[in-house]
XYZ file of C-alpha atoms in Angstrom:
471
model
C -14.816 5.538 -9.124
C -12.177 4.162 -7.744
C -8.509 3.486 -10.325
C -6.313 1.093 -8.404
C -2.955 0.965 -9.431
C -1.621 -2.118 -7.739
C 1.896 -1.456 -9.374
C 3.484 -0.821 -6.387
C 1.650 -3.732 -4.422
C 2.567 -5.880 -6.981
C 6.206 -5.581 -6.562
C 6.395 -5.820 -3.229
C 4.860 -9.479 -3.305
C 7.630 -9.524 -6.172
C 11.201 -8.515 -3.887
C 9.169 -11.176 -1.227
C 9.513 -14.117 -4.412
C 13.923 -12.481 -4.878
C 14.178 -12.478 -1.356
C 12.110 -16.520 -1.000
C 12.662 -18.177 -3.406
C 15.998 -16.100 -4.803
C 18.541 -14.763 -2.408
C 19.572 -17.145 -0.868
C 21.155 -19.469 -3.659
C 22.736 -16.165 -5.309
C 24.638 -14.798 -1.325
C 25.817 -18.375 -1.662
C 27.122 -18.279 -4.833
C 28.728 -14.531 -4.598
C 30.548 -15.590 -1.142
C 31.727 -18.962 -2.939
C 30.532 -20.877 0.805
C 29.037 -25.196 0.961
C 24.968 -24.377 0.691
C 23.971 -25.931 3.334
C 22.503 -29.713 2.669
C 18.813 -29.362 0.147
C 15.635 -29.146 1.979
C 12.088 -29.740 0.069
C 10.823 -26.316 -1.494
C 9.210 -24.513 1.163
C 9.890 -26.398 4.189
C 12.031 -24.152 6.874
C 14.452 -26.254 9.375
C 12.591 -27.168 12.398
C 14.358 -25.263 15.169
C 15.960 -27.031 18.397
C 13.072 -28.269 20.752
C 12.940 -26.122 24.504
C 13.163 -27.226 26.764
C 10.144 -27.340 29.773
C 11.084 -24.310 31.147
C 11.478 -22.234 28.276
C 8.496 -23.807 26.681
C 6.529 -22.680 29.337
C 7.762 -19.495 30.163
C 7.678 -19.109 25.651
C 3.903 -20.391 26.061
C 3.593 -17.217 29.149
C 4.279 -14.575 27.292
C 2.365 -15.568 23.762
C -0.601 -15.787 26.281
C -0.305 -12.282 28.073
C -2.728 -9.482 28.047
C -1.689 -6.190 26.661
C -5.072 -4.984 26.822
C -8.982 -5.875 27.493
C -11.596 -4.156 25.757
C -15.324 -4.526 27.121
C -13.662 -7.553 29.030
C -12.178 -8.718 25.947
C -8.365 -9.498 26.161
C -6.000 -9.090 23.692
C -2.984 -11.080 23.240
C 0.911 -10.492 23.878
C 0.578 -13.184 20.314
C -1.941 -10.996 18.374
C 0.046 -8.334 19.069
C 3.571 -9.920 17.527
C 1.397 -11.548 15.402
C 0.093 -8.207 13.669
C 3.348 -6.170 14.024
C 5.286 -9.348 11.721
C 2.367 -8.983 9.578
C 3.204 -4.725 9.443
C 6.496 -5.896 8.836
C 5.888 -8.020 6.314
C 3.497 -6.408 3.999
C 4.852 -2.398 4.696
C 8.630 -3.221 4.598
C 9.087 -1.226 7.838
C 12.425 -2.016 9.281
C 11.878 -4.059 11.598
C 14.625 -2.007 14.965
C 13.367 -1.150 18.485
C 12.476 2.335 17.375
C 9.871 1.065 14.758
C 8.968 -1.723 16.558
C 8.399 1.119 19.687
C 6.237 3.304 17.773
C 3.941 0.324 15.431
C 2.897 -1.164 19.553
C 1.059 1.802 20.178
C -0.776 1.443 16.673
C -1.117 -1.408 16.471
C -2.458 -2.071 19.304
C -5.496 0.769 18.532
C -6.301 -0.825 15.227
C -6.321 -4.149 16.845
C -8.683 -2.702 19.544
C -11.204 -0.924 16.967
C -11.469 -3.953 15.315
C -12.752 -5.671 18.399
C -15.318 -2.756 18.346
C -16.302 -3.394 15.459
C -16.319 -7.179 16.016
C -18.621 -7.211 18.830
C -21.502 -4.260 17.318
C -21.206 -6.762 13.887
C -22.075 -10.314 16.891
C -24.802 -7.345 18.795
C -26.859 -7.149 15.274
C -26.555 -10.486 13.584
C -24.325 -10.249 11.739
C -21.176 -12.670 10.344
C -19.619 -13.650 8.021
C -18.029 -16.710 6.180
C -14.779 -18.568 5.306
C -15.586 -18.811 1.592
C -16.251 -14.599 2.093
C -12.929 -14.294 3.139
C -11.369 -16.338 0.886
C -13.176 -14.440 -2.039
C -12.114 -10.958 -0.576
C -8.409 -12.202 -0.161
C -8.172 -13.546 -3.745
C -9.255 -10.639 -4.602
C -5.524 -9.440 -3.550
C -3.756 -12.589 -4.421
C -5.002 -11.804 -8.328
C -3.918 -8.948 -7.611
C -0.290 -9.337 -7.152
C -0.129 -12.339 -9.212
C 0.361 -14.603 -6.350
C -0.751 -18.227 -5.178
C -1.986 -19.140 -1.682
C 0.493 -21.656 -1.629
C 3.182 -18.581 -1.366
C 1.301 -16.312 0.058
C 2.072 -18.288 3.108
C 5.596 -18.980 2.254
C 5.564 -15.100 2.521
C 3.812 -14.492 5.350
C 5.704 -17.598 7.259
C 8.626 -15.691 5.936
C 8.335 -13.094 7.732
C 6.862 -15.093 11.728
C 3.165 -14.503 10.347
C 0.157 -17.291 10.374
C -2.752 -17.098 7.154
C -5.151 -16.745 10.087
C -3.552 -13.398 10.664
C -3.839 -12.129 7.681
C -7.040 -13.663 7.114
C -9.244 -12.456 10.756
C -7.776 -9.084 9.394
C -10.053 -9.673 6.040
C -12.450 -10.779 7.919
C -12.853 -7.734 10.436
C -12.195 -5.745 7.391
C -15.174 -7.365 6.002
C -17.366 -7.391 8.861
C -17.870 -3.466 9.876
C -18.207 -3.026 6.310
C -21.453 -5.150 6.264
C -21.632 -3.406 10.527
C -22.035 -0.002 8.129
C -23.867 -0.809 5.834
C -27.111 -2.659 8.129
C -26.885 0.196 10.373
C -27.424 3.274 7.888
C -29.547 1.420 5.138
C -32.059 3.288 4.780
C -30.039 6.649 5.453
C -27.964 6.808 2.137
C -30.192 6.871 -0.781
C -28.613 8.692 -4.067
C -31.665 9.747 -5.170
C -31.258 9.864 -8.744
C -32.030 13.915 -8.675
C -28.954 13.808 -6.412
C -27.023 12.756 -9.251
C -27.744 15.106 -11.445
C -27.225 18.078 -9.381
C -23.410 16.620 -9.104
C -23.139 15.920 -12.537
C -23.980 19.588 -13.177
C -21.237 20.361 -10.516
C -18.538 18.444 -12.504
C -19.780 19.860 -15.676
C -19.362 23.821 -14.620
C -15.695 22.434 -13.405
C -15.483 20.225 -16.636
C -12.509 23.341 -16.664
C -10.646 22.355 -13.436
C -8.120 20.309 -12.808
C -8.795 17.122 -11.134
C -7.023 14.540 -9.241
C -7.471 11.352 -8.774
C -6.527 10.817 -5.068
C -5.027 8.025 -1.504
C -5.509 8.901 1.433
C -4.640 8.061 5.030
C -7.056 9.275 8.220
C -6.274 9.441 12.127
C -9.262 10.438 13.998
C -8.995 12.964 17.000
C -11.681 12.081 18.903
C -11.079 14.205 22.008
C -9.115 17.484 21.254
C -6.204 16.678 24.642
C -5.269 14.035 22.392
C -4.777 16.009 19.022
C -0.113 15.952 19.305
C -0.368 11.851 20.189
C -2.029 11.747 16.922
C -0.430 14.507 15.277
C 3.261 12.793 16.420
C 0.870 9.063 14.685
C 0.344 9.675 11.407
C 4.150 11.661 11.167
C 5.355 8.988 11.873
C 3.533 6.763 8.906
C 4.394 9.950 6.346
C 7.750 9.178 7.194
C 7.721 5.766 6.324
C 5.949 5.780 3.887
C 8.959 7.960 2.517
C 11.421 5.599 3.806
C 9.626 2.967 1.594
C 6.631 2.030 2.350
C 3.757 1.276 0.143
C 1.085 4.220 0.975
C -1.758 1.818 0.013
C -0.781 -1.267 1.881
C -0.042 1.367 5.387
C -3.466 2.566 4.850
C -4.665 -0.402 4.264
C -3.231 -1.514 7.902
C -3.016 1.824 9.394
C -5.744 4.140 7.972
C -9.464 4.669 10.007
C -10.729 5.342 6.487
C -13.476 3.066 4.849
C -10.931 3.321 1.723
C -8.707 1.487 4.399
C -9.814 -1.586 2.236
C -9.583 0.296 -1.021
C -5.817 0.437 -0.430
C -7.008 4.438 0.668
C -7.958 5.065 -2.803
C -10.573 7.799 -2.885
C -11.203 8.098 -6.485
C -10.870 11.366 -8.242
C -12.770 15.154 -7.374
C -12.395 18.189 -8.973
C -10.588 21.224 -7.748
C -12.236 22.774 -5.001
C -14.443 19.969 -3.683
C -12.029 18.895 -0.912
C -12.142 20.624 2.714
C -9.799 23.714 1.374
C -6.871 23.009 3.363
C -6.804 19.490 1.870
C -7.906 20.979 -1.409
C -4.797 23.505 -1.750
C -2.214 20.722 -0.346
C -3.092 18.748 -3.649
C -3.272 21.925 -5.871
C -0.040 22.233 -5.341
C 1.461 18.704 -5.531
C 2.740 16.806 -8.640
C 1.379 13.275 -10.476
C 2.837 10.726 -7.764
C 3.947 13.516 -5.149
C 1.907 12.553 -1.117
C 1.045 15.112 0.793
C 2.868 15.943 4.629
C 0.082 15.384 7.011
C -2.478 17.597 7.091
C -4.834 18.454 10.211
C -8.000 18.902 8.685
C -12.065 18.518 9.119
C -12.128 15.284 12.299
C -7.885 13.858 12.492
C -4.988 13.948 10.347
C -4.681 13.658 6.319
C -1.933 12.334 4.695
C -2.667 13.015 0.181
C -1.028 11.256 -2.497
C -1.484 12.554 -5.324
C -2.302 9.095 -8.029
C -2.947 11.220 -10.942
C -3.265 14.796 -12.514
C -5.935 15.539 -14.644
C -5.711 18.686 -16.238
C -8.897 21.009 -17.696
C -10.826 19.238 -20.873
C -9.897 23.155 -22.426
C -6.040 22.538 -22.214
C -3.789 22.361 -24.914
C -2.282 18.303 -24.578
C 1.725 18.285 -26.553
C 1.195 14.135 -26.758
C 4.821 13.366 -27.579
C 5.742 9.291 -28.313
C 9.084 8.144 -26.121
C 10.367 7.279 -29.120
C 9.634 10.596 -31.216
C 12.187 12.027 -28.451
C 15.874 11.743 -29.011
C 17.720 10.275 -26.189
C 21.086 13.062 -25.637
C 24.151 11.911 -25.501
C 24.978 12.102 -22.067
C 22.736 10.224 -19.054
C 22.535 10.238 -15.906
C 21.675 6.289 -15.001
C 21.243 3.528 -12.476
C 21.197 -0.636 -12.751
C 19.797 -2.846 -11.602
C 20.590 -6.773 -11.804
C 17.847 -9.308 -10.840
C 21.308 -12.131 -10.502
C 21.175 -15.515 -12.082
C 22.715 -19.000 -10.731
C 24.862 -20.366 -13.695
C 21.936 -21.962 -15.315
C 18.670 -21.166 -13.819
C 15.804 -23.684 -14.378
C 13.368 -22.292 -16.562
C 10.196 -22.016 -14.205
C 12.470 -19.890 -12.697
C 13.783 -17.593 -15.327
C 10.128 -17.375 -16.450
C 9.147 -15.852 -13.391
C 12.269 -13.771 -12.596
C 11.381 -12.108 -15.681
C 8.558 -11.329 -14.580
C 9.157 -9.487 -11.583
C 11.599 -7.430 -13.882
C 8.882 -6.689 -15.810
C 6.860 -5.252 -12.305
C 10.204 -3.470 -11.073
C 10.624 -2.012 -14.560
C 6.639 -1.168 -14.196
C 6.679 0.397 -10.603
C 9.918 2.307 -11.351
C 8.799 4.147 -14.224
C 5.369 5.011 -11.976
C 7.461 6.408 -9.332
C 7.875 9.798 -8.884
C 11.634 9.615 -8.526
C 12.985 5.807 -10.185
C 16.031 5.789 -9.178
C 15.190 6.839 -5.689
C 12.769 3.788 -6.012
C 15.435 1.677 -7.478
C 18.109 2.221 -4.865
C 15.815 1.250 -2.088
C 15.080 -2.108 -3.665
C 18.189 -3.932 -2.510
C 16.930 -3.839 0.639
C 13.465 -5.716 0.171
C 15.083 -8.016 -1.612
C 18.846 -8.980 -1.874
C 18.962 -10.683 -4.572
C 18.974 -7.673 -6.576
C 21.991 -5.313 -7.144
C 21.394 -1.162 -7.515
C 24.777 0.653 -8.678
C 24.111 4.400 -9.303
C 25.496 5.217 -12.223
C 25.756 8.841 -12.670
C 26.544 10.808 -16.275
C 27.013 7.683 -18.559
C 28.293 7.521 -22.619
C 25.375 6.462 -24.151
C 27.412 5.513 -26.971
C 30.362 3.675 -24.356
C 27.687 1.468 -23.628
C 26.378 -1.987 -25.452
C 24.141 -2.581 -28.555
C 21.022 -4.125 -25.905
C 21.257 -1.548 -23.537
C 21.377 1.818 -26.566
C 18.442 -0.167 -27.741
C 16.468 -0.079 -24.033
C 16.701 2.909 -22.960
C 16.482 4.647 -26.727
C 12.350 3.485 -25.843
C 12.336 5.039 -22.719
C 10.779 7.640 -21.466
C 12.834 10.932 -18.908
C 12.824 9.059 -15.378
C 11.573 5.632 -16.635
C 13.143 2.011 -16.780
C 14.279 0.377 -19.398
C 12.643 -2.656 -20.939
C 14.938 -5.425 -18.645
C 17.100 -7.246 -20.841
C 19.484 -10.631 -20.253
C 23.320 -10.276 -20.868
C 26.169 -12.016 -18.839
C 25.228 -10.954 -15.219
C 21.970 -11.560 -14.815
C 18.226 -9.450 -15.591
C 19.271 -5.851 -16.194
C 17.173 -2.276 -15.474
C 18.486 0.591 -16.817
C 17.454 3.811 -15.299
C 17.113 7.287 -16.722
C 17.850 10.045 -13.466
C 16.756 12.681 -15.635
C 13.756 15.098 -13.445
C 10.700 13.297 -14.926
C 8.376 14.734 -17.617
C 4.467 14.829 -15.937
C 2.068 13.574 -18.197
C -0.528 15.523 -18.741
C -4.121 13.575 -19.255
C -7.900 16.186 -19.525
C -10.238 15.028 -17.544
C -12.811 13.583 -18.528
C -16.268 13.451 -17.231
C -17.274 10.254 -15.832
C -20.508 8.233 -15.949
C -23.946 8.912 -14.210
C -22.983 4.619 -11.903
C -18.953 6.316 -11.089
C -21.094 9.646 -9.591
C -23.482 7.722 -8.104
C -21.039 5.457 -6.519
C -18.614 8.506 -5.539
C -21.495 9.775 -3.599
C -22.327 6.446 -1.794
C -18.655 6.643 -0.866
C -18.381 9.904 0.924
C -21.560 10.201 3.066
C -20.825 6.130 3.977
C -17.233 7.441 4.347
C -18.694 10.392 6.928
C -21.260 8.295 8.702
C -19.108 5.108 9.165
C -16.320 8.080 10.762
C -19.189 8.875 13.140
C -20.017 4.942 14.076
C -16.633 4.683 15.311
C -15.702 7.217 17.704
C -19.036 6.250 19.452
C -17.999 2.975 19.515
C -14.853 4.079 21.258
C -15.937 6.886 22.861
C -18.250 4.293 25.259
C -15.702 1.813 25.748
C -14.057 0.577 28.482
C -10.127 0.266 27.312
C -7.669 -0.975 29.198
C -4.153 -1.249 28.003
C -0.841 -2.601 30.659
């Protein structure tokens, strides 16, 4: 029961393309500065050759050991690469304060991955390059990217694609290790599915929630405050614009991290009381504050709230709503060079559509819209405030007429570039009635719940028995 929403992840990839393909030429045009000599597409000018002393110093720093896990080292190079990957994928600001916070989290994640790989090796569990390629291709497809584009985006952030592949391989190995370790112990019988289906039918007139999670375990009560601080830092990063799914993928200690934190759909009363209480108070698109629950701290994201099946839902189409005379607006502009190449224009139009989708799905469209230029220098955001619709041109009026309250209008081209108008009023949450899932979905959900609990216990035991030294 994994209802995935890849809009924000796709937007991250799109903005990376804007920054790579469009930002610099457009910035040079705006400053009226001469462009540098042409270089092949995707090429990076070669740095000046370092002298032997500098080269030796760099080599020493990159090969330094920052931690030992059962006598296996984590090198400075591995740490730097993984931190760069975090900055590229989560869009966390790259400054000394954030680096200090991220460093500890990344070291802990690398420690865990070594333990997981050791456990897989001990049980003769292997992974092939083909498996990693297939898993990576799924991510590329979700983000509408090619491998070449991903390689270029990563390289721009100082990340070798081998680092990304290594992280994916660790996730796949751990999933295999967990499945093999508990093979035969997690058996979802037809009777269990029948019982769960009966409970779902009994709760059909309850609210249901499609939820994503970030989980950090508290393995030792003495570490409670330390873990709490870590999870609070993650919440701050997400509020600052980092995609929830990418932060979950990088830092969550639940198996759901591989799905960007997606745990499927639960009904009112199904989760632990403290988690359930938070969910019932949330609206679609909202994120919780850190919650202390069984085993550690959680951050929940409510992707969609489903009303009880007997609820009366009024379905009013956007076009049926009369556009008020004055609307609070924001304006996004994807700047274009004077004579854009057809392929470039097509790609920018695709990106504009992805931006429109992500902004429309965000809890507050204008809040997300104003953060976009930080990730894509080729995009401008202008807060227009209360605006008379009659003062807009025909294209803008027509686009806004079809736009829901709080949503983003269809992109259109003007003399300035590609424009997207955003309605900044308080968004009206759509109400959707709950529908009973299939038996297969229920069986998958039961399996996921059981295997997740066992995997957390498995990982906790590995860390408790490990010899870890951080330098």
